[in-house]
PDB file of C-alpha atoms in Angstrom:
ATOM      1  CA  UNK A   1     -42.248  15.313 -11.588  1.00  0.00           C
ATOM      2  CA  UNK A   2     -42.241  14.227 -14.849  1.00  0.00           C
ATOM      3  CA  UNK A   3     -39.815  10.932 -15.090  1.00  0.00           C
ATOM      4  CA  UNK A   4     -37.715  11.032 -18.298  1.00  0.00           C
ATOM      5  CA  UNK A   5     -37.478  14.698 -19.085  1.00  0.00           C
ATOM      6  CA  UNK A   6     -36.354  15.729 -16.160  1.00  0.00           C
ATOM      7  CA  UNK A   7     -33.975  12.945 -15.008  1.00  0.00           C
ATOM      8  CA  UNK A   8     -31.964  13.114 -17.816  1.00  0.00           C
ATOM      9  CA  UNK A   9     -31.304  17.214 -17.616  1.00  0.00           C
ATOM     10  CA  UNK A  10     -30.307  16.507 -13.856  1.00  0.00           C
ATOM     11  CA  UNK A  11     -27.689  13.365 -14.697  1.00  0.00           C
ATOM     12  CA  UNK A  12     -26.098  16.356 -17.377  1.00  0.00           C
ATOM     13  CA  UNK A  13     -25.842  19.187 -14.815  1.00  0.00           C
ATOM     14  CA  UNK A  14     -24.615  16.864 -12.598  1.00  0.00           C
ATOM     15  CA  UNK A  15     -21.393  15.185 -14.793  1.00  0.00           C
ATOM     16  CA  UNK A  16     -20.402  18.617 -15.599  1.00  0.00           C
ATOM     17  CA  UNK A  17     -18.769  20.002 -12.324  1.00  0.00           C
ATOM     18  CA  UNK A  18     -17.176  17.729  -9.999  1.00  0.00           C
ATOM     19  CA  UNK A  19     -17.414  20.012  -6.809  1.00  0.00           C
ATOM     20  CA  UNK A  20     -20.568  21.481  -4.648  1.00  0.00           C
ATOM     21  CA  UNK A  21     -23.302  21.113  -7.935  1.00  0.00           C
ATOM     22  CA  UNK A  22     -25.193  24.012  -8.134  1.00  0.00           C
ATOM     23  CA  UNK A  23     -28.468  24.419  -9.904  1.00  0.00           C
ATOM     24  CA  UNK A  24     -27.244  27.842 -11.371  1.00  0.00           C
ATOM     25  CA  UNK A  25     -23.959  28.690 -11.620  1.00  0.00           C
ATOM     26  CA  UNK A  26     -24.365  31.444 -13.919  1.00  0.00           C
ATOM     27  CA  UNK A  27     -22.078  33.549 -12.644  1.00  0.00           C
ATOM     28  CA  UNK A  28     -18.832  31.218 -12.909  1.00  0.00           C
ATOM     29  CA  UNK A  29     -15.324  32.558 -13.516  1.00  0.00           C
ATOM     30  CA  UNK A  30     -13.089  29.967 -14.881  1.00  0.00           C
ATOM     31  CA  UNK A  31      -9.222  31.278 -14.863  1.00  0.00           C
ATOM     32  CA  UNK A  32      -7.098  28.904 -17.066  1.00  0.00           C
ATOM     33  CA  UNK A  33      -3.598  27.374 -16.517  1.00  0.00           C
ATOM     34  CA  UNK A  34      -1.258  29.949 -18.541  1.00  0.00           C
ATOM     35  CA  UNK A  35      -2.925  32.988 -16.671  1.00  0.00           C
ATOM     36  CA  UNK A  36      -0.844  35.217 -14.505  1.00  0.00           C
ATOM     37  CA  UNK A  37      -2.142  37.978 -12.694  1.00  0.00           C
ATOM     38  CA  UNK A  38      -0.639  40.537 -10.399  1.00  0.00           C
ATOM     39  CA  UNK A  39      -3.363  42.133  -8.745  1.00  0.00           C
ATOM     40  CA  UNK A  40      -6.706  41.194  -6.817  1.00  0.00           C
ATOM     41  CA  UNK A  41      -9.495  39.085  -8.617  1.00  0.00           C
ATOM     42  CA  UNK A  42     -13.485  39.568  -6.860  1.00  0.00           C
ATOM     43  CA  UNK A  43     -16.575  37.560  -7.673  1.00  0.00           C
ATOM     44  CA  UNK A  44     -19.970  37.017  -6.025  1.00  0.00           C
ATOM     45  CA  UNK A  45     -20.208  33.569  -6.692  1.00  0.00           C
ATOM     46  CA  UNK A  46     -17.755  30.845  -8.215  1.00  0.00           C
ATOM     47  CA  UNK A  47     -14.492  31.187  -9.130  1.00  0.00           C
ATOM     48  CA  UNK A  48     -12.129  28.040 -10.523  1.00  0.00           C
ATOM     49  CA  UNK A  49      -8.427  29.261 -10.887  1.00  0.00           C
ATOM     50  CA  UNK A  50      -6.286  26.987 -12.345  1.00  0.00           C
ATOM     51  CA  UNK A  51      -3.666  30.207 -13.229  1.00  0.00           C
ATOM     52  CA  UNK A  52      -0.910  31.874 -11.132  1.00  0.00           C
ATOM     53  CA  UNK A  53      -1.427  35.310  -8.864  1.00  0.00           C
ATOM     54  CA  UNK A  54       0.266  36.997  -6.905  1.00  0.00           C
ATOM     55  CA  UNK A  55      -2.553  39.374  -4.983  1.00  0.00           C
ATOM     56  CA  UNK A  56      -5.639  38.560  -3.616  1.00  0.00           C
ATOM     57  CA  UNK A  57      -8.634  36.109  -4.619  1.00  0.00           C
ATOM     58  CA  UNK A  58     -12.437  36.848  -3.074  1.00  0.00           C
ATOM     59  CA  UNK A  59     -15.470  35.337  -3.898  1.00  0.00           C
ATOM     60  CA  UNK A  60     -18.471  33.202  -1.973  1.00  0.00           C
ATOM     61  CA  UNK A  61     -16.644  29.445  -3.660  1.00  0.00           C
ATOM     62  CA  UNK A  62     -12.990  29.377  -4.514  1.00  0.00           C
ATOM     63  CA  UNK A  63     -11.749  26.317  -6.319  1.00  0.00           C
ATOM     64  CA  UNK A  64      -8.136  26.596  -6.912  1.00  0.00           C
ATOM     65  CA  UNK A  65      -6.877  23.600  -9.063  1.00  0.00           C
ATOM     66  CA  UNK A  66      -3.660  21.662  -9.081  1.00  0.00           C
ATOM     67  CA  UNK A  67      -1.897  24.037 -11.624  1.00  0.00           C
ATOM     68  CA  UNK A  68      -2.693  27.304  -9.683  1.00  0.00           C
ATOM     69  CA  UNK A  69      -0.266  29.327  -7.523  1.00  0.00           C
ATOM     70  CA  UNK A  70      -1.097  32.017  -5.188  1.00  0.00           C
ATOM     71  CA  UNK A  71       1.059  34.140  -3.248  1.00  0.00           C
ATOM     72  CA  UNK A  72      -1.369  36.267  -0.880  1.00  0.00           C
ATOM     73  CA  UNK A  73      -4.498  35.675   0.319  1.00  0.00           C
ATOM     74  CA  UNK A  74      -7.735  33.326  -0.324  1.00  0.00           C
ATOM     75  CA  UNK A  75     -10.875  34.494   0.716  1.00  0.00           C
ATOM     76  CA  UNK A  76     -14.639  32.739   0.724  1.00  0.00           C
ATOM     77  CA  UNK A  77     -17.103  31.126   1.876  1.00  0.00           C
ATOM     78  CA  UNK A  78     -15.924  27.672   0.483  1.00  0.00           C
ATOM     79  CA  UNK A  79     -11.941  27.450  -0.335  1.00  0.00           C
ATOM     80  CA  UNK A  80     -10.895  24.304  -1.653  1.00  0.00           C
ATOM     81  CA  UNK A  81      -6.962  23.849  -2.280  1.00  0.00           C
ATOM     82  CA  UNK A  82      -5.231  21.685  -4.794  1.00  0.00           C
ATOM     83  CA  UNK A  83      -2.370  23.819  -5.775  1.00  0.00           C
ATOM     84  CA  UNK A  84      -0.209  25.982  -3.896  1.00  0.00           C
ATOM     85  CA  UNK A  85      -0.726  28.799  -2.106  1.00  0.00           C
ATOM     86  CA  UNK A  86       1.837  30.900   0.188  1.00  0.00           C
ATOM     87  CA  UNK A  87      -0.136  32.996   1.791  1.00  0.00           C
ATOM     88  CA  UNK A  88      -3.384  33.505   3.552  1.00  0.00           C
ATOM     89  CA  UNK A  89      -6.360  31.276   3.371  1.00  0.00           C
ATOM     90  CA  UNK A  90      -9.653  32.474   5.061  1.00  0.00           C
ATOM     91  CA  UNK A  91     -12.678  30.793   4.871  1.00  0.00           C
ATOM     92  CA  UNK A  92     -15.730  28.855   6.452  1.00  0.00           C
ATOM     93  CA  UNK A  93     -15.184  25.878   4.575  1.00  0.00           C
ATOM     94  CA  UNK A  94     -11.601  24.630   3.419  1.00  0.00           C
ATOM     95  CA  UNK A  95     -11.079  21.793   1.979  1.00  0.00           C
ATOM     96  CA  UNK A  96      -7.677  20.674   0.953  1.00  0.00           C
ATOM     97  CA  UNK A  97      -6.927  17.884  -1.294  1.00  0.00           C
ATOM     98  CA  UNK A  98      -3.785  15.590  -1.303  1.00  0.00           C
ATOM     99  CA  UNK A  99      -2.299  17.491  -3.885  1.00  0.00           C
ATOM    100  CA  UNK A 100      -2.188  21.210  -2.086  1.00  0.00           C
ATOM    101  CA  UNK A 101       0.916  22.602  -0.696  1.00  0.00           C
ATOM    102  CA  UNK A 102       0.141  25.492   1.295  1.00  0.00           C
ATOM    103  CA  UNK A 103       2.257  27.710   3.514  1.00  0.00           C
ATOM    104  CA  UNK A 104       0.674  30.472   5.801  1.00  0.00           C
ATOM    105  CA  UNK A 105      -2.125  30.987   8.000  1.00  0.00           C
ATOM    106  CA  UNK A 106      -5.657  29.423   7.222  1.00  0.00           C
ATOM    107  CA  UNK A 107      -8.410  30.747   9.244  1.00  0.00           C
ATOM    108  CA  UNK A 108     -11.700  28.502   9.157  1.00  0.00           C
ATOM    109  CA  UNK A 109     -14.727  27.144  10.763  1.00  0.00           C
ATOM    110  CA  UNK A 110     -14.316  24.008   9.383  1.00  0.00           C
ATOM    111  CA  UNK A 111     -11.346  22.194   7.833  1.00  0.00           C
ATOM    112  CA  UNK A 112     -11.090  18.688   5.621  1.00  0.00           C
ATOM    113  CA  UNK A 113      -7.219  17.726   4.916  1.00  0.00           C
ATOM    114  CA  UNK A 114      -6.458  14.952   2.794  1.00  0.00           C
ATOM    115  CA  UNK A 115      -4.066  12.924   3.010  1.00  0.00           C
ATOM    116  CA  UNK A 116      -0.872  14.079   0.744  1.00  0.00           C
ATOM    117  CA  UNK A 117      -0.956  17.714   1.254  1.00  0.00           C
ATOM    118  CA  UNK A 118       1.845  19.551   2.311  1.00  0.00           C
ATOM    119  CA  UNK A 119       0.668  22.234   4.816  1.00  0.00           C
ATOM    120  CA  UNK A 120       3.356  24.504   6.895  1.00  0.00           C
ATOM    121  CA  UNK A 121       0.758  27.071   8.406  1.00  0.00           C
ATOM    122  CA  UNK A 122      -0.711  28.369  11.080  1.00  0.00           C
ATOM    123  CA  UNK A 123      -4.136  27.181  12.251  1.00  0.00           C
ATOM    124  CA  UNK A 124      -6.405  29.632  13.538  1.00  0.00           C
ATOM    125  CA  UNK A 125     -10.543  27.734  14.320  1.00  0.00           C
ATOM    126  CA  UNK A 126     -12.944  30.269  14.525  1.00  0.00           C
ATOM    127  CA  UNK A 127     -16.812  29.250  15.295  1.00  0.00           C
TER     128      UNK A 127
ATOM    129  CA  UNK B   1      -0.614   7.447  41.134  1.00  0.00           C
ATOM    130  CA  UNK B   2      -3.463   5.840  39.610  1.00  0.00           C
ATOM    131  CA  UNK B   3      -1.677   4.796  36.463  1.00  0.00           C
ATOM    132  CA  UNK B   4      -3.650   1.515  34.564  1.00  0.00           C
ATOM    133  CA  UNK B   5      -1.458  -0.197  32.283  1.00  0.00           C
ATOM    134  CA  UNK B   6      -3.199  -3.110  31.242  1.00  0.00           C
ATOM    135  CA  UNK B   7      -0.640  -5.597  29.898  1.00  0.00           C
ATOM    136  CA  UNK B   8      -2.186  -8.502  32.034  1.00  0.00           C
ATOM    137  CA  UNK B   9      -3.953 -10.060  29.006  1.00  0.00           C
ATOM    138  CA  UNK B  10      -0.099 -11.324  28.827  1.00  0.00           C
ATOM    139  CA  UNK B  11      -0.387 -11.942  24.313  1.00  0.00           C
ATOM    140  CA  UNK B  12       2.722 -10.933  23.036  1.00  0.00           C
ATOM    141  CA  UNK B  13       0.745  -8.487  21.373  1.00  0.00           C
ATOM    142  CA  UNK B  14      -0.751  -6.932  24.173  1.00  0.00           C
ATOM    143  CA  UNK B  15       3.098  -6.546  25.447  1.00  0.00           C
ATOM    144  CA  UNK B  16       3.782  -2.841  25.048  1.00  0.00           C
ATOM    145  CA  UNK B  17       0.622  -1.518  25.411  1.00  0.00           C
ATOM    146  CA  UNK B  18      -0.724   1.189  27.496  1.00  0.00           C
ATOM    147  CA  UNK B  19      -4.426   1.465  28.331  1.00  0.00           C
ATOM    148  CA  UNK B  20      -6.029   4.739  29.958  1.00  0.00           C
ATOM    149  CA  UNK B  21      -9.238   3.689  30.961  1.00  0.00           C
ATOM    150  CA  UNK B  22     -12.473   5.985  30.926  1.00  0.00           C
ATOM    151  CA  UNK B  23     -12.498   8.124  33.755  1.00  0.00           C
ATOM    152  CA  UNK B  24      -8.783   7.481  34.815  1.00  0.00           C
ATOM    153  CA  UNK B  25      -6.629   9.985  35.136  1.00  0.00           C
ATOM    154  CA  UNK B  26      -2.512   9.059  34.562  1.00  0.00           C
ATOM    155  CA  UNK B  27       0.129  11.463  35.063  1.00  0.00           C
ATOM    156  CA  UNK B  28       3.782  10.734  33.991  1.00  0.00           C
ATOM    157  CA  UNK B  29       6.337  10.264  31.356  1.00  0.00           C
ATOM    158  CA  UNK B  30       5.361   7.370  28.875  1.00  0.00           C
ATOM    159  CA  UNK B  31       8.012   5.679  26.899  1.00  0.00           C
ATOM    160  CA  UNK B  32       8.300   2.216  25.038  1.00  0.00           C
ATOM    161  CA  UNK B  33       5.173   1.602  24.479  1.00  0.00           C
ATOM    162  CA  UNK B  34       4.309   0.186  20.978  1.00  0.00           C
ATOM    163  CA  UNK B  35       0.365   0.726  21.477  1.00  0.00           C
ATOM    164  CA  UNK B  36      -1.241   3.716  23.340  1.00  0.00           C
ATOM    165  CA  UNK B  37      -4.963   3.893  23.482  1.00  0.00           C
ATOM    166  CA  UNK B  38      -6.032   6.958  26.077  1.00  0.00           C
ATOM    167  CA  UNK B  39      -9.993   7.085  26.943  1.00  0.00           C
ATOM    168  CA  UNK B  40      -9.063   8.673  30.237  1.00  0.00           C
ATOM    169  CA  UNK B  41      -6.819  11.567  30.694  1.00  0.00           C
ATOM    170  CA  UNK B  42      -2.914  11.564  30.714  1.00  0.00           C
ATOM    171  CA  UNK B  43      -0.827  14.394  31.578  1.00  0.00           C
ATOM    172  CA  UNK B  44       2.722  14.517  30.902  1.00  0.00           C
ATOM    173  CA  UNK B  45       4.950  12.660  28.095  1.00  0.00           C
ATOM    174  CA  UNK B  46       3.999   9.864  25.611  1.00  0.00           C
ATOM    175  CA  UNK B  47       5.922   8.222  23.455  1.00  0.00           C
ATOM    176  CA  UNK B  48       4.259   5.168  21.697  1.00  0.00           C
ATOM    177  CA  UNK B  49       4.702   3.809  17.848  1.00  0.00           C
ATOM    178  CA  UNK B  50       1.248   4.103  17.583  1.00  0.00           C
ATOM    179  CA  UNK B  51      -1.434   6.302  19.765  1.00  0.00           C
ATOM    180  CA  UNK B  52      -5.078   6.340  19.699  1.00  0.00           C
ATOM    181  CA  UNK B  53      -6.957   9.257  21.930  1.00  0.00           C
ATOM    182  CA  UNK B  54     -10.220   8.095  22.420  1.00  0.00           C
ATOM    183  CA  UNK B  55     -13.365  10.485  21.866  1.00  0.00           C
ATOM    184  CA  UNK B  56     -13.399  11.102  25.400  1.00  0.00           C
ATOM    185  CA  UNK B  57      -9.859  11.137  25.791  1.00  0.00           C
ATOM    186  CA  UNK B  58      -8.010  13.783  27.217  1.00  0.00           C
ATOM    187  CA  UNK B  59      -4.068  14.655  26.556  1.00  0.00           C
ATOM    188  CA  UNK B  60      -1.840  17.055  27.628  1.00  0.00           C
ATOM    189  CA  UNK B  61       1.605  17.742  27.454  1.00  0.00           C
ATOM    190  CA  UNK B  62       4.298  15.926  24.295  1.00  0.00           C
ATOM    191  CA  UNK B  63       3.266  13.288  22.089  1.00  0.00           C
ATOM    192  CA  UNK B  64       5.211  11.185  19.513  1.00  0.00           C
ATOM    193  CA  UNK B  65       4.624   8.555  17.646  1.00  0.00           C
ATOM    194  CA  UNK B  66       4.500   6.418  14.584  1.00  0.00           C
ATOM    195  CA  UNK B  67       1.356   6.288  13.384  1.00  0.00           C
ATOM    196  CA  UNK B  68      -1.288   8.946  15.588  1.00  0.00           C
ATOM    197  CA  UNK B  69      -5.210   9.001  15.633  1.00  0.00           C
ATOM    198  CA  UNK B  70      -6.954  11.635  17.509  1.00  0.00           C
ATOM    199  CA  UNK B  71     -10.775  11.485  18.095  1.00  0.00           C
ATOM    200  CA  UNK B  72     -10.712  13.455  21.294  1.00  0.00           C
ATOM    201  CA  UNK B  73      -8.853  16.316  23.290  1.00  0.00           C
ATOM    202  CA  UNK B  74      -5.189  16.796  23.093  1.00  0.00           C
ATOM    203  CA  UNK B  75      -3.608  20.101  24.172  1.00  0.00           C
ATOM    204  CA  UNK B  76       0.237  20.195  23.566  1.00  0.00           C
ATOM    205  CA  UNK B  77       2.733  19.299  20.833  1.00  0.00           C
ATOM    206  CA  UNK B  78       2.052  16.354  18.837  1.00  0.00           C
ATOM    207  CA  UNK B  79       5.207  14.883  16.510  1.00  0.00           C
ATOM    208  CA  UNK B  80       4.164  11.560  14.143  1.00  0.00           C
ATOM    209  CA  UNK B  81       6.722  10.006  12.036  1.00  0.00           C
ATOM    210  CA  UNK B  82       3.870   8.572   9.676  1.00  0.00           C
ATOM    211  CA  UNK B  83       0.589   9.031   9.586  1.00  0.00           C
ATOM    212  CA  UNK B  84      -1.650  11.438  11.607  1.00  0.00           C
ATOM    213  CA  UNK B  85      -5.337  10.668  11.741  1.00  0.00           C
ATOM    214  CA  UNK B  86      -7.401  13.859  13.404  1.00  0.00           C
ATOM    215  CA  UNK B  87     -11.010  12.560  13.529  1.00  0.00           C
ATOM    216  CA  UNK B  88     -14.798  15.122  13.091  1.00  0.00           C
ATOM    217  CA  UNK B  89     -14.885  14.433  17.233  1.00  0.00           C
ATOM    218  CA  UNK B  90     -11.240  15.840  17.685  1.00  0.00           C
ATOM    219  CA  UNK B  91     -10.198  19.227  19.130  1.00  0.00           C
ATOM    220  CA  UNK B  92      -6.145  20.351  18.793  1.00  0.00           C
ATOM    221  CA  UNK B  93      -4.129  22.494  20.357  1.00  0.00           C
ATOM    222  CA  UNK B  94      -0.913  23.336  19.818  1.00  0.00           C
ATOM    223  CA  UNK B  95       1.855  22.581  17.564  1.00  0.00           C
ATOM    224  CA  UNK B  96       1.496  19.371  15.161  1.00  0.00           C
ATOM    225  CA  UNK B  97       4.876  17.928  13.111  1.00  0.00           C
ATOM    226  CA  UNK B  98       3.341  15.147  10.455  1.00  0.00           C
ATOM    227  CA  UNK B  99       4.538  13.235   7.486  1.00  0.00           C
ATOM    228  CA  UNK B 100       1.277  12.462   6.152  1.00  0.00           C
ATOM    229  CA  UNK B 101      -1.890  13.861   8.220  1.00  0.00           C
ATOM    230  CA  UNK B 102      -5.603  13.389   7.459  1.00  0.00           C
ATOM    231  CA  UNK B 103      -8.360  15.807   9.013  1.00  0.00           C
ATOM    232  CA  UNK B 104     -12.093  14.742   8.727  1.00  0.00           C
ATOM    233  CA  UNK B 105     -14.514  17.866   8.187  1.00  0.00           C
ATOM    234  CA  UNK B 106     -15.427  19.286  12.059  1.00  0.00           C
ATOM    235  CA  UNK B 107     -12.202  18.631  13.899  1.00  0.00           C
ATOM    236  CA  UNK B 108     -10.926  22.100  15.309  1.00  0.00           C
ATOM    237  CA  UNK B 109      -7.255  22.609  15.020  1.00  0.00           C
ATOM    238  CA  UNK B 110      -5.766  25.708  16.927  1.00  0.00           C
ATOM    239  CA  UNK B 111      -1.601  25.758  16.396  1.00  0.00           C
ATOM    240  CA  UNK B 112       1.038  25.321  13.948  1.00  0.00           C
ATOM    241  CA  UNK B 113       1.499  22.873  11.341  1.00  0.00           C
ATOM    242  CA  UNK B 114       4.793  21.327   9.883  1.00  0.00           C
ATOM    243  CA  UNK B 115       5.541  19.303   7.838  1.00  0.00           C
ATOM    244  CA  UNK B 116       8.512  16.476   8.174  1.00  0.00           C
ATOM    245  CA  UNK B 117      10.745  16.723   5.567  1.00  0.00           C
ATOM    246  CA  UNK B 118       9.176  19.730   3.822  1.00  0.00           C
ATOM    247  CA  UNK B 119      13.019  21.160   3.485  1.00  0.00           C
ATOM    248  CA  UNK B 120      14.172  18.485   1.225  1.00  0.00           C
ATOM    249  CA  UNK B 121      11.279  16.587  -0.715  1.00  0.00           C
ATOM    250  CA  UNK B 122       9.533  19.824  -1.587  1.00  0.00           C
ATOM    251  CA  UNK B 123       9.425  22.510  -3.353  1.00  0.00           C
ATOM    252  CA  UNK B 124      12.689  22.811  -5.472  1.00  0.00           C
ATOM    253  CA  UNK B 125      11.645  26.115  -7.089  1.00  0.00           C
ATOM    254  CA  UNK B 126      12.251  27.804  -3.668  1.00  0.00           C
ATOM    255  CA  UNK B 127       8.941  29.925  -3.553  1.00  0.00           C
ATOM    256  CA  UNK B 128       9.468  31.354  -0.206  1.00  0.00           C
ATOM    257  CA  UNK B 129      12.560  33.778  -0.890  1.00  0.00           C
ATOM    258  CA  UNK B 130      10.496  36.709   0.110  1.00  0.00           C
ATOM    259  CA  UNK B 131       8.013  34.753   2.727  1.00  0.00           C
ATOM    260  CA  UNK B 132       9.421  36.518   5.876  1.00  0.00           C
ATOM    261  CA  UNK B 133       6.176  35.655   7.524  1.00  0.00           C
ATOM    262  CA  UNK B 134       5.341  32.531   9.284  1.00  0.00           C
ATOM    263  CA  UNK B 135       8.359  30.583   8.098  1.00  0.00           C
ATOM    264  CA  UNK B 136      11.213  31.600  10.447  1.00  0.00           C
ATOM    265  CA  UNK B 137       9.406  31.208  13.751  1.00  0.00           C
ATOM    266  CA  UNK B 138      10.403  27.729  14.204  1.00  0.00           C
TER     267      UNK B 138
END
């Protein structure tokens, strides 16, 4: 391993996303605040919503940020919750932060809850 | 009944405390206890300000309290005022009313969540107009 090249390409990939740092994140949908969808949004990989739907999100990492809103259901490997959601969450990982407010069922393997969130829902642990 | 309740330390600390030892198994209603720490297992009702069940401990049947930590088996409806610690080691079932809960990555939580309070500190745009679903079962 070379020491200086290398290090400092590393220390940039790693400053840019806060969350689960990926070597390549090519395929990365990023949704923005004033979006509004009525519908059903798929991805393979990554998706950050930070937008309102009401519908259905799928993809292998959903990262929905404090300004997002769903009304239906969450699906993914990884979910991680900062906004709202009323609705269904279903996932392997979920993670919610202090600022989620979630209503619904979440289905998981394995939960985090911070402290702060607001969560009226139905638990279902699946192995 | 083989109930331990340890309170022969005699600090005014130790006054309203109620220790279930490893192994011991209580059955009963619980009330006015400031401090509950279960390693054992305790059937019945428990009211405490604050509860700890141990990560061997075993619970079953109503819980309230203050401030809650779980690290170990609880099976029933648990109701904290404040805060609601459920630790990695913990496994939950049944119905949980917070204010403010935490839930470390592992713990397995099987049941209902509510939150205290949710009808008037939250959510002033009323989202849930058309929610029919899991919001009227309670």
């Amino acid at each position: 391993m070379s020491i200086f090249g290398s290090n400092e390409k590393k220390t940039e990939e790693n400053t840019t996303y806060f969350f689960n740092v990926e070597k390549d994140r090519v395929n990365q949908s990023t949704l923005a605040k004033d979006i509004k969808i009525h519908g059903s949004i798929e991805a393979k990989d990554y998706i950050d919503f930070s937008g309102s739907i009401t519908g259905t999100i799928k993809a292998t990492t959903v990262n929905l940020k404090p300004s997002s809103y769903v009304k239906g259901t969450v699906t993914g490997d990884t979910v991680t919750i900062e906004g709202e959601v009323d609705g269904d969450i279903q996932a392997k990982d979920v993670y919610i932060k202090s600022t989620a407010r979630i209503k619904g069922n979440i289905r998981y393997t394995n939960i985090d809850i911070q402290n702060g969130s607001i969560i009226n829902a139905d638990l279902f642990y699946s192995s | 009944m083989n109930d331990q309740v340890e309170d022969s330390t005699a600090q005014d600390n130790d006054a309203k405390t109620i220790l279930v030892g490893a192994g011991v198994r209580l059955e009963g209603r619980i009330d006015g206890a400031e401090h509950a720490d279960i390693a054992g297992t305790l059937s019945g009702t428990l009211k405490s300000s604050s509860v700890n069940i141990e990560g061997n401990g075993n619970f079953n049947g109503d819980m309230s309290g203050k401030e809650i930590t779980i690290s170990g088996y609880v099976e029933g409806n648990i109701s904290s005022e404040n805060f609601l610690t459920v630790n990695q080691s913990a496994t939950i079932k049944g119905n949980i009313e917070y204010a403010s809960l935490q839930v470390s990555y592992g713990a397995k939580i099987q049941g209902t969540l509510r939150h205290r309070g949710s009808v008037h500190s939250y959510a002033p745009e009323q989202t849930e107009i058309n929610s029919e679903a899991e919001q009227v079962s309670e």
